[in-house]
């Protein structure tokens, strides 16, 4: 089959790889009909290269058709249409029963000290072959895949794999009070969808912050009050502008949907780049112990949120030696929540937004739909924020 493989920093290729097969009785194999390109994939493209191995298959946002199931997958049949969550969880351990599927005790990558295995996401999360491919082996298929109705196009449901539950959890963790205010830093796929969900769930005012014109315009068309970082002399001026329209206090909550790719410390950027250029045998242990993030977005969130407010982190951070202003966090009495989305915890609550009407605008959420063969161009375009690329879907099957 054809699949998108990682070969090095900023080097992805579409190659022929062996077809997946049933390896465990709880496996399924699906034929992929749509697969997303995620902002998290860009971390593998550049920042997290020390944890990658040439030939790794990328991608973690698939949906498709069940082709084959193991003997212990009673709930799926050949021909079922399913969305596959980006994390692999058993559904019955203590963590899964507690709604923490990203900490599944059956699939935890204990050798790396990490949580549940993820599709297509480095050796830290199990080096499980990913979903930017024609076919996918799905472990724990008795629980993970979400069956969806026939009829509507893939765009209606594919975002259940990651974007929708990640954004839903970001808003849930933000704990915006009824009629409250929330600021969203970064209007990529997760930030954009967080704005939509926050408004749908009753936030009175949603502030969206970015520096890409197309993303700002896209959010603005859905009633988000947008702020363009480029028109302010510095980030503190932007913070003051939002404080001025929130009675001098700041928003009740801030969602950081940027993460480690934030425009921030030049020293941190240099460290990330230098580590990515080192041989993997050296870079991996170095990154595990001393990696630092570019924390511009998180520092802005701390300045921006009102006292007693909440910061919700959905953007991925990977540092092990990040400095945080604990005095400010403590003094402002800020609540901080974060983590990978626990997909199956939220999907039943999200599904009503997808069945009849389309209040979240998923039907036209993708800006680009490309064949799998154009993946190298898609990664470069998305990383450089060219051609208005906000969300890219691959169509592996002609």
PDB file of N, CA and C in Angstrom, residues 202-270:
ATOM      1  N   UNK A 202     -22.328  28.554  24.700  1.00  0.00           N
ATOM      2  CA  UNK A 202     -22.873  29.668  25.462  1.00  0.00           C
ATOM      3  C   UNK A 202     -21.927  30.743  25.909  1.00  0.00           C
ATOM      4  N   UNK A 203     -20.662  30.722  25.465  1.00  0.00           N
ATOM      5  CA  UNK A 203     -19.774  31.836  25.810  1.00  0.00           C
ATOM      6  C   UNK A 203     -20.314  33.118  25.183  1.00  0.00           C
ATOM      7  N   UNK A 204     -20.358  34.193  25.978  1.00  0.00           N
ATOM      8  CA  UNK A 204     -20.917  35.457  25.466  1.00  0.00           C
ATOM      9  C   UNK A 204     -19.970  36.113  24.475  1.00  0.00           C
ATOM     10  N   UNK A 205     -18.672  36.103  24.793  1.00  0.00           N
ATOM     11  CA  UNK A 205     -17.686  36.717  23.899  1.00  0.00           C
ATOM     12  C   UNK A 205     -16.499  35.771  23.749  1.00  0.00           C
ATOM     13  N   UNK A 206     -16.074  35.607  22.497  1.00  0.00           N
ATOM     14  CA  UNK A 206     -14.909  34.774  22.193  1.00  0.00           C
ATOM     15  C   UNK A 206     -13.908  35.634  21.446  1.00  0.00           C
ATOM     16  N   UNK A 207     -12.705  35.725  21.987  1.00  0.00           N
ATOM     17  CA  UNK A 207     -11.630  36.504  21.374  1.00  0.00           C
ATOM     18  C   UNK A 207     -10.653  35.526  20.711  1.00  0.00           C
ATOM     19  N   UNK A 208     -10.362  35.742  19.444  1.00  0.00           N
ATOM     20  CA  UNK A 208      -9.435  34.887  18.721  1.00  0.00           C
ATOM     21  C   UNK A 208      -8.175  35.651  18.348  1.00  0.00           C
ATOM     22  N   UNK A 209      -7.019  35.096  18.655  1.00  0.00           N
ATOM     23  CA  UNK A 209      -5.741  35.787  18.469  1.00  0.00           C
ATOM     24  C   UNK A 209      -4.847  34.969  17.549  1.00  0.00           C
ATOM     25  N   UNK A 210      -4.333  35.615  16.509  1.00  0.00           N
ATOM     26  CA  UNK A 210      -3.441  34.943  15.562  1.00  0.00           C
ATOM     27  C   UNK A 210      -2.710  36.032  14.784  1.00  0.00           C
ATOM     28  N   UNK A 211      -1.855  35.613  13.845  1.00  0.00           N
ATOM     29  CA  UNK A 211      -1.181  36.583  12.987  1.00  0.00           C
ATOM     30  C   UNK A 211      -1.249  36.190  11.519  1.00  0.00           C
ATOM     31  N   UNK A 212      -2.083  35.185  11.190  1.00  0.00           N
ATOM     32  CA  UNK A 212      -2.275  34.760   9.810  1.00  0.00           C
ATOM     33  C   UNK A 212      -3.597  35.332   9.314  1.00  0.00           C
ATOM     34  N   UNK A 213      -3.576  36.210   8.292  1.00  0.00           N
ATOM     35  CA  UNK A 213      -4.806  36.903   7.872  1.00  0.00           C
ATOM     36  C   UNK A 213      -5.959  35.968   7.544  1.00  0.00           C
ATOM     37  N   UNK A 214      -5.687  34.883   6.813  1.00  0.00           N
ATOM     38  CA  UNK A 214      -6.767  33.981   6.422  1.00  0.00           C
ATOM     39  C   UNK A 214      -7.433  33.343   7.642  1.00  0.00           C
ATOM     40  N   UNK A 215      -6.654  33.016   8.653  1.00  0.00           N
ATOM     41  CA  UNK A 215      -7.222  32.384   9.846  1.00  0.00           C
ATOM     42  C   UNK A 215      -8.053  33.382  10.639  1.00  0.00           C
ATOM     43  N   UNK A 216      -7.578  34.603  10.723  1.00  0.00           N
ATOM     44  CA  UNK A 216      -8.334  35.643  11.413  1.00  0.00           C
ATOM     45  C   UNK A 216      -9.660  35.910  10.705  1.00  0.00           C
ATOM     46  N   UNK A 217      -9.609  35.997   9.372  1.00  0.00           N
ATOM     47  CA  UNK A 217     -10.837  36.269   8.612  1.00  0.00           C
ATOM     48  C   UNK A 217     -11.820  35.118   8.757  1.00  0.00           C
ATOM     49  N   UNK A 218     -11.320  33.900   8.735  1.00  0.00           N
ATOM     50  CA  UNK A 218     -12.171  32.711   8.850  1.00  0.00           C
ATOM     51  C   UNK A 218     -12.902  32.702  10.187  1.00  0.00           C
ATOM     52  N   UNK A 219     -12.182  32.996  11.280  1.00  0.00           N
ATOM     53  CA  UNK A 219     -12.818  33.033  12.595  1.00  0.00           C
ATOM     54  C   UNK A 219     -13.784  34.207  12.706  1.00  0.00           C
ATOM     55  N   UNK A 220     -13.402  35.332  12.144  1.00  0.00           N
ATOM     56  CA  UNK A 220     -14.250  36.514  12.207  1.00  0.00           C
ATOM     57  C   UNK A 220     -15.600  36.307  11.550  1.00  0.00           C
ATOM     58  N   UNK A 221     -15.627  35.515  10.500  1.00  0.00           N
ATOM     59  CA  UNK A 221     -16.902  35.252   9.803  1.00  0.00           C
ATOM     60  C   UNK A 221     -17.870  34.470  10.672  1.00  0.00           C
ATOM     61  N   UNK A 222     -17.383  33.835  11.724  1.00  0.00           N
ATOM     62  CA  UNK A 222     -18.255  33.073  12.617  1.00  0.00           C
ATOM     63  C   UNK A 222     -18.495  33.795  13.943  1.00  0.00           C
ATOM     64  N   UNK A 223     -18.272  35.107  13.948  1.00  0.00           N
ATOM     65  CA  UNK A 223     -18.624  35.905  15.108  1.00  0.00           C
ATOM     66  C   UNK A 223     -17.559  36.010  16.180  1.00  0.00           C
ATOM     67  N   UNK A 224     -16.360  35.549  15.893  1.00  0.00           N
ATOM     68  CA  UNK A 224     -15.264  35.672  16.851  1.00  0.00           C
ATOM     69  C   UNK A 224     -14.689  37.081  16.755  1.00  0.00           C
ATOM     70  N   UNK A 225     -14.390  37.673  17.903  1.00  0.00           N
ATOM     71  CA  UNK A 225     -13.739  38.985  17.937  1.00  0.00           C
ATOM     72  C   UNK A 225     -12.239  38.751  17.788  1.00  0.00           C
ATOM     73  N   UNK A 226     -11.702  39.085  16.619  1.00  0.00           N
ATOM     74  CA  UNK A 226     -10.331  38.704  16.302  1.00  0.00           C
ATOM     75  C   UNK A 226      -9.338  39.833  16.601  1.00  0.00           C
ATOM     76  N   UNK A 227      -8.138  39.402  16.991  1.00  0.00           N
ATOM     77  CA  UNK A 227      -7.032  40.319  17.268  1.00  0.00           C
ATOM     78  C   UNK A 227      -5.810  39.832  16.494  1.00  0.00           C
ATOM     79  N   UNK A 228      -5.283  40.714  15.659  1.00  0.00           N
ATOM     80  CA  UNK A 228      -4.131  40.410  14.825  1.00  0.00           C
ATOM     81  C   UNK A 228      -2.855  40.837  15.559  1.00  0.00           C
ATOM     82  N   UNK A 229      -2.038  39.879  15.914  1.00  0.00           N
ATOM     83  CA  UNK A 229      -0.810  40.180  16.652  1.00  0.00           C
ATOM     84  C   UNK A 229       0.077  41.192  15.926  1.00  0.00           C
ATOM     85  N   UNK A 230       0.000  41.219  14.613  1.00  0.00           N
ATOM     86  CA  UNK A 230       0.923  42.063  13.843  1.00  0.00           C
ATOM     87  C   UNK A 230       0.649  43.554  14.000  1.00  0.00           C
ATOM     88  N   UNK A 231      -0.562  43.914  14.443  1.00  0.00           N
ATOM     89  CA  UNK A 231      -0.882  45.340  14.518  1.00  0.00           C
ATOM     90  C   UNK A 231      -0.534  45.943  15.875  1.00  0.00           C
ATOM     91  N   UNK A 232      -0.022  45.122  16.788  1.00  0.00           N
ATOM     92  CA  UNK A 232       0.362  45.614  18.112  1.00  0.00           C
ATOM     93  C   UNK A 232       1.884  45.704  18.206  1.00  0.00           C
ATOM     94  N   UNK A 233       2.348  46.698  18.950  1.00  0.00           N
ATOM     95  CA  UNK A 233       3.797  46.858  19.091  1.00  0.00           C
ATOM     96  C   UNK A 233       4.428  45.676  19.806  1.00  0.00           C
ATOM     97  N   UNK A 234       3.702  45.125  20.767  1.00  0.00           N
ATOM     98  CA  UNK A 234       4.189  43.939  21.462  1.00  0.00           C
ATOM     99  C   UNK A 234       2.984  43.213  22.070  1.00  0.00           C
ATOM    100  N   UNK A 235       3.228  42.055  22.656  1.00  0.00           N
ATOM    101  CA  UNK A 235       2.141  41.243  23.180  1.00  0.00           C
ATOM    102  C   UNK A 235       1.468  41.884  24.392  1.00  0.00           C
ATOM    103  N   UNK A 236       2.217  42.658  25.158  1.00  0.00           N
ATOM    104  CA  UNK A 236       1.613  43.321  26.320  1.00  0.00           C
ATOM    105  C   UNK A 236       0.570  44.347  25.881  1.00  0.00           C
ATOM    106  N   UNK A 237       0.799  44.994  24.734  1.00  0.00           N
ATOM    107  CA  UNK A 237      -0.194  45.937  24.223  1.00  0.00           C
ATOM    108  C   UNK A 237      -1.477  45.200  23.841  1.00  0.00           C
ATOM    109  N   UNK A 238      -1.338  44.020  23.249  1.00  0.00           N
ATOM    110  CA  UNK A 238      -2.522  43.227  22.921  1.00  0.00           C
ATOM    111  C   UNK A 238      -3.261  42.819  24.186  1.00  0.00           C
ATOM    112  N   UNK A 239      -2.521  42.396  25.212  1.00  0.00           N
ATOM    113  CA  UNK A 239      -3.139  42.025  26.485  1.00  0.00           C
ATOM    114  C   UNK A 239      -3.932  43.191  27.045  1.00  0.00           C
ATOM    115  N   UNK A 240      -3.354  44.385  26.994  1.00  0.00           N
ATOM    116  CA  UNK A 240      -4.066  45.568  27.506  1.00  0.00           C
ATOM    117  C   UNK A 240      -5.339  45.824  26.710  1.00  0.00           C
ATOM    118  N   UNK A 241      -5.289  45.608  25.385  1.00  0.00           N
ATOM    119  CA  UNK A 241      -6.461  45.855  24.543  1.00  0.00           C
ATOM    120  C   UNK A 241      -7.626  44.937  24.934  1.00  0.00           C
ATOM    121  N   UNK A 242      -7.326  43.672  25.217  1.00  0.00           N
ATOM    122  CA  UNK A 242      -8.397  42.750  25.607  1.00  0.00           C
ATOM    123  C   UNK A 242      -8.845  43.021  27.042  1.00  0.00           C
ATOM    124  N   UNK A 243      -7.917  43.397  27.908  1.00  0.00           N
ATOM    125  CA  UNK A 243      -8.332  43.794  29.266  1.00  0.00           C
ATOM    126  C   UNK A 243      -9.292  44.976  29.211  1.00  0.00           C
ATOM    127  N   UNK A 244      -9.042  45.908  28.295  1.00  0.00           N
ATOM    128  CA  UNK A 244      -9.883  47.097  28.200  1.00  0.00           C
ATOM    129  C   UNK A 244     -11.329  46.769  27.863  1.00  0.00           C
ATOM    130  N   UNK A 245     -11.561  45.664  27.137  1.00  0.00           N
ATOM    131  CA  UNK A 245     -12.938  45.329  26.752  1.00  0.00           C
ATOM    132  C   UNK A 245     -13.526  44.244  27.660  1.00  0.00           C
ATOM    133  N   UNK A 246     -12.815  43.921  28.735  1.00  0.00           N
ATOM    134  CA  UNK A 246     -13.331  42.951  29.716  1.00  0.00           C
ATOM    135  C   UNK A 246     -13.269  43.568  31.115  1.00  0.00           C
ATOM    136  N   UNK A 247     -13.697  44.830  31.189  1.00  0.00           N
ATOM    137  CA  UNK A 247     -13.784  45.539  32.471  1.00  0.00           C
ATOM    138  C   UNK A 247     -12.447  45.590  33.207  1.00  0.00           C
ATOM    139  N   UNK A 248     -11.360  45.568  32.435  1.00  0.00           N
ATOM    140  CA  UNK A 248     -10.034  45.697  33.031  1.00  0.00           C
ATOM    141  C   UNK A 248      -9.500  44.430  33.675  1.00  0.00           C
ATOM    142  N   UNK A 249     -10.284  43.353  33.621  1.00  0.00           N
ATOM    143  CA  UNK A 249      -9.885  42.129  34.316  1.00  0.00           C
ATOM    144  C   UNK A 249      -9.194  41.121  33.421  1.00  0.00           C
ATOM    145  N   UNK A 250      -9.615  41.026  32.174  1.00  0.00           N
ATOM    146  CA  UNK A 250      -9.192  39.941  31.304  1.00  0.00           C
ATOM    147  C   UNK A 250     -10.284  38.907  31.170  1.00  0.00           C
ATOM    148  N   UNK A 251     -10.177  38.011  30.199  1.00  0.00           N
ATOM    149  CA  UNK A 251     -11.205  36.994  29.990  1.00  0.00           C
ATOM    150  C   UNK A 251     -11.227  35.969  31.124  1.00  0.00           C
ATOM    151  N   UNK A 252     -12.386  35.342  31.286  1.00  0.00           N
ATOM    152  CA  UNK A 252     -12.537  34.323  32.326  1.00  0.00           C
ATOM    153  C   UNK A 252     -11.626  33.122  32.079  1.00  0.00           C
ATOM    154  N   UNK A 253     -11.353  32.845  30.820  1.00  0.00           N
ATOM    155  CA  UNK A 253     -10.544  31.678  30.475  1.00  0.00           C
ATOM    156  C   UNK A 253      -9.719  31.978  29.232  1.00  0.00           C
ATOM    157  N   UNK A 254      -8.602  31.297  29.115  1.00  0.00           N
ATOM    158  CA  UNK A 254      -7.765  31.372  27.918  1.00  0.00           C
ATOM    159  C   UNK A 254      -7.446  29.950  27.479  1.00  0.00           C
ATOM    160  N   UNK A 255      -7.628  29.690  26.196  1.00  0.00           N
ATOM    161  CA  UNK A 255      -7.243  28.409  25.606  1.00  0.00           C
ATOM    162  C   UNK A 255      -5.984  28.628  24.781  1.00  0.00           C
ATOM    163  N   UNK A 256      -4.910  27.944  25.144  1.00  0.00           N
ATOM    164  CA  UNK A 256      -3.674  27.995  24.371  1.00  0.00           C
ATOM    165  C   UNK A 256      -3.719  26.850  23.375  1.00  0.00           C
ATOM    166  N   UNK A 257      -4.029  27.182  22.122  1.00  0.00           N
ATOM    167  CA  UNK A 257      -4.093  26.179  21.066  1.00  0.00           C
ATOM    168  C   UNK A 257      -2.859  26.241  20.178  1.00  0.00           C
ATOM    169  N   UNK A 258      -1.801  26.840  20.682  1.00  0.00           N
ATOM    170  CA  UNK A 258      -0.568  26.997  19.906  1.00  0.00           C
ATOM    171  C   UNK A 258       0.443  25.941  20.306  1.00  0.00           C
ATOM    172  N   UNK A 259       0.821  25.929  21.582  1.00  0.00           N
ATOM    173  CA  UNK A 259       1.804  24.966  22.038  1.00  0.00           C
ATOM    174  C   UNK A 259       3.222  25.340  21.677  1.00  0.00           C
ATOM    175  N   UNK A 260       4.047  24.334  21.475  1.00  0.00           N
ATOM    176  CA  UNK A 260       5.484  24.550  21.394  1.00  0.00           C
ATOM    177  C   UNK A 260       5.931  25.289  20.150  1.00  0.00           C
ATOM    178  N   UNK A 261       5.055  25.461  19.150  1.00  0.00           N
ATOM    179  CA  UNK A 261       5.461  26.200  17.970  1.00  0.00           C
ATOM    180  C   UNK A 261       5.183  27.698  18.107  1.00  0.00           C
ATOM    181  N   UNK A 262       4.868  28.131  19.311  1.00  0.00           N
ATOM    182  CA  UNK A 262       4.562  29.539  19.529  1.00  0.00           C
ATOM    183  C   UNK A 262       5.752  30.409  19.171  1.00  0.00           C
ATOM    184  N   UNK A 263       5.476  31.631  18.720  1.00  0.00           N
ATOM    185  CA  UNK A 263       6.523  32.618  18.518  1.00  0.00           C
ATOM    186  C   UNK A 263       6.966  33.088  19.896  1.00  0.00           C
ATOM    187  N   UNK A 264       8.149  32.722  20.269  1.00  0.00           N
ATOM    188  CA  UNK A 264       8.599  33.035  21.619  1.00  0.00           C
ATOM    189  C   UNK A 264      10.093  33.144  21.692  1.00  0.00           C
ATOM    190  N   UNK A 265      10.671  32.525  22.714  1.00  0.00           N
ATOM    191  CA  UNK A 265      12.075  32.652  23.010  1.00  0.00           C
ATOM    192  C   UNK A 265      12.953  32.262  21.834  1.00  0.00           C
ATOM    193  N   UNK A 266      13.818  33.176  21.416  1.00  0.00           N
ATOM    194  CA  UNK A 266      14.769  32.864  20.354  1.00  0.00           C
ATOM    195  C   UNK A 266      15.743  31.792  20.804  1.00  0.00           C
ATOM    196  N   UNK A 267      16.098  31.821  22.088  1.00  0.00           N
ATOM    197  CA  UNK A 267      17.027  30.809  22.607  1.00  0.00           C
ATOM    198  C   UNK A 267      16.396  29.426  22.552  1.00  0.00           C
ATOM    199  N   UNK A 268      15.091  29.341  22.906  1.00  0.00           N
ATOM    200  CA  UNK A 268      14.407  28.050  22.848  1.00  0.00           C
ATOM    201  C   UNK A 268      14.304  27.552  21.416  1.00  0.00           C
ATOM    202  N   UNK A 269      14.038  28.465  20.488  1.00  0.00           N
ATOM    203  CA  UNK A 269      13.973  28.064  19.086  1.00  0.00           C
ATOM    204  C   UNK A 269      15.320  27.527  18.627  1.00  0.00           C
ATOM    205  N   UNK A 270      16.391  28.215  19.013  1.00  0.00           N
ATOM    206  CA  UNK A 270      17.724  27.766  18.637  1.00  0.00           C
ATOM    207  C   UNK A 270      18.014  26.389  19.207  1.00  0.00           C
TER     208      UNK A 270
END
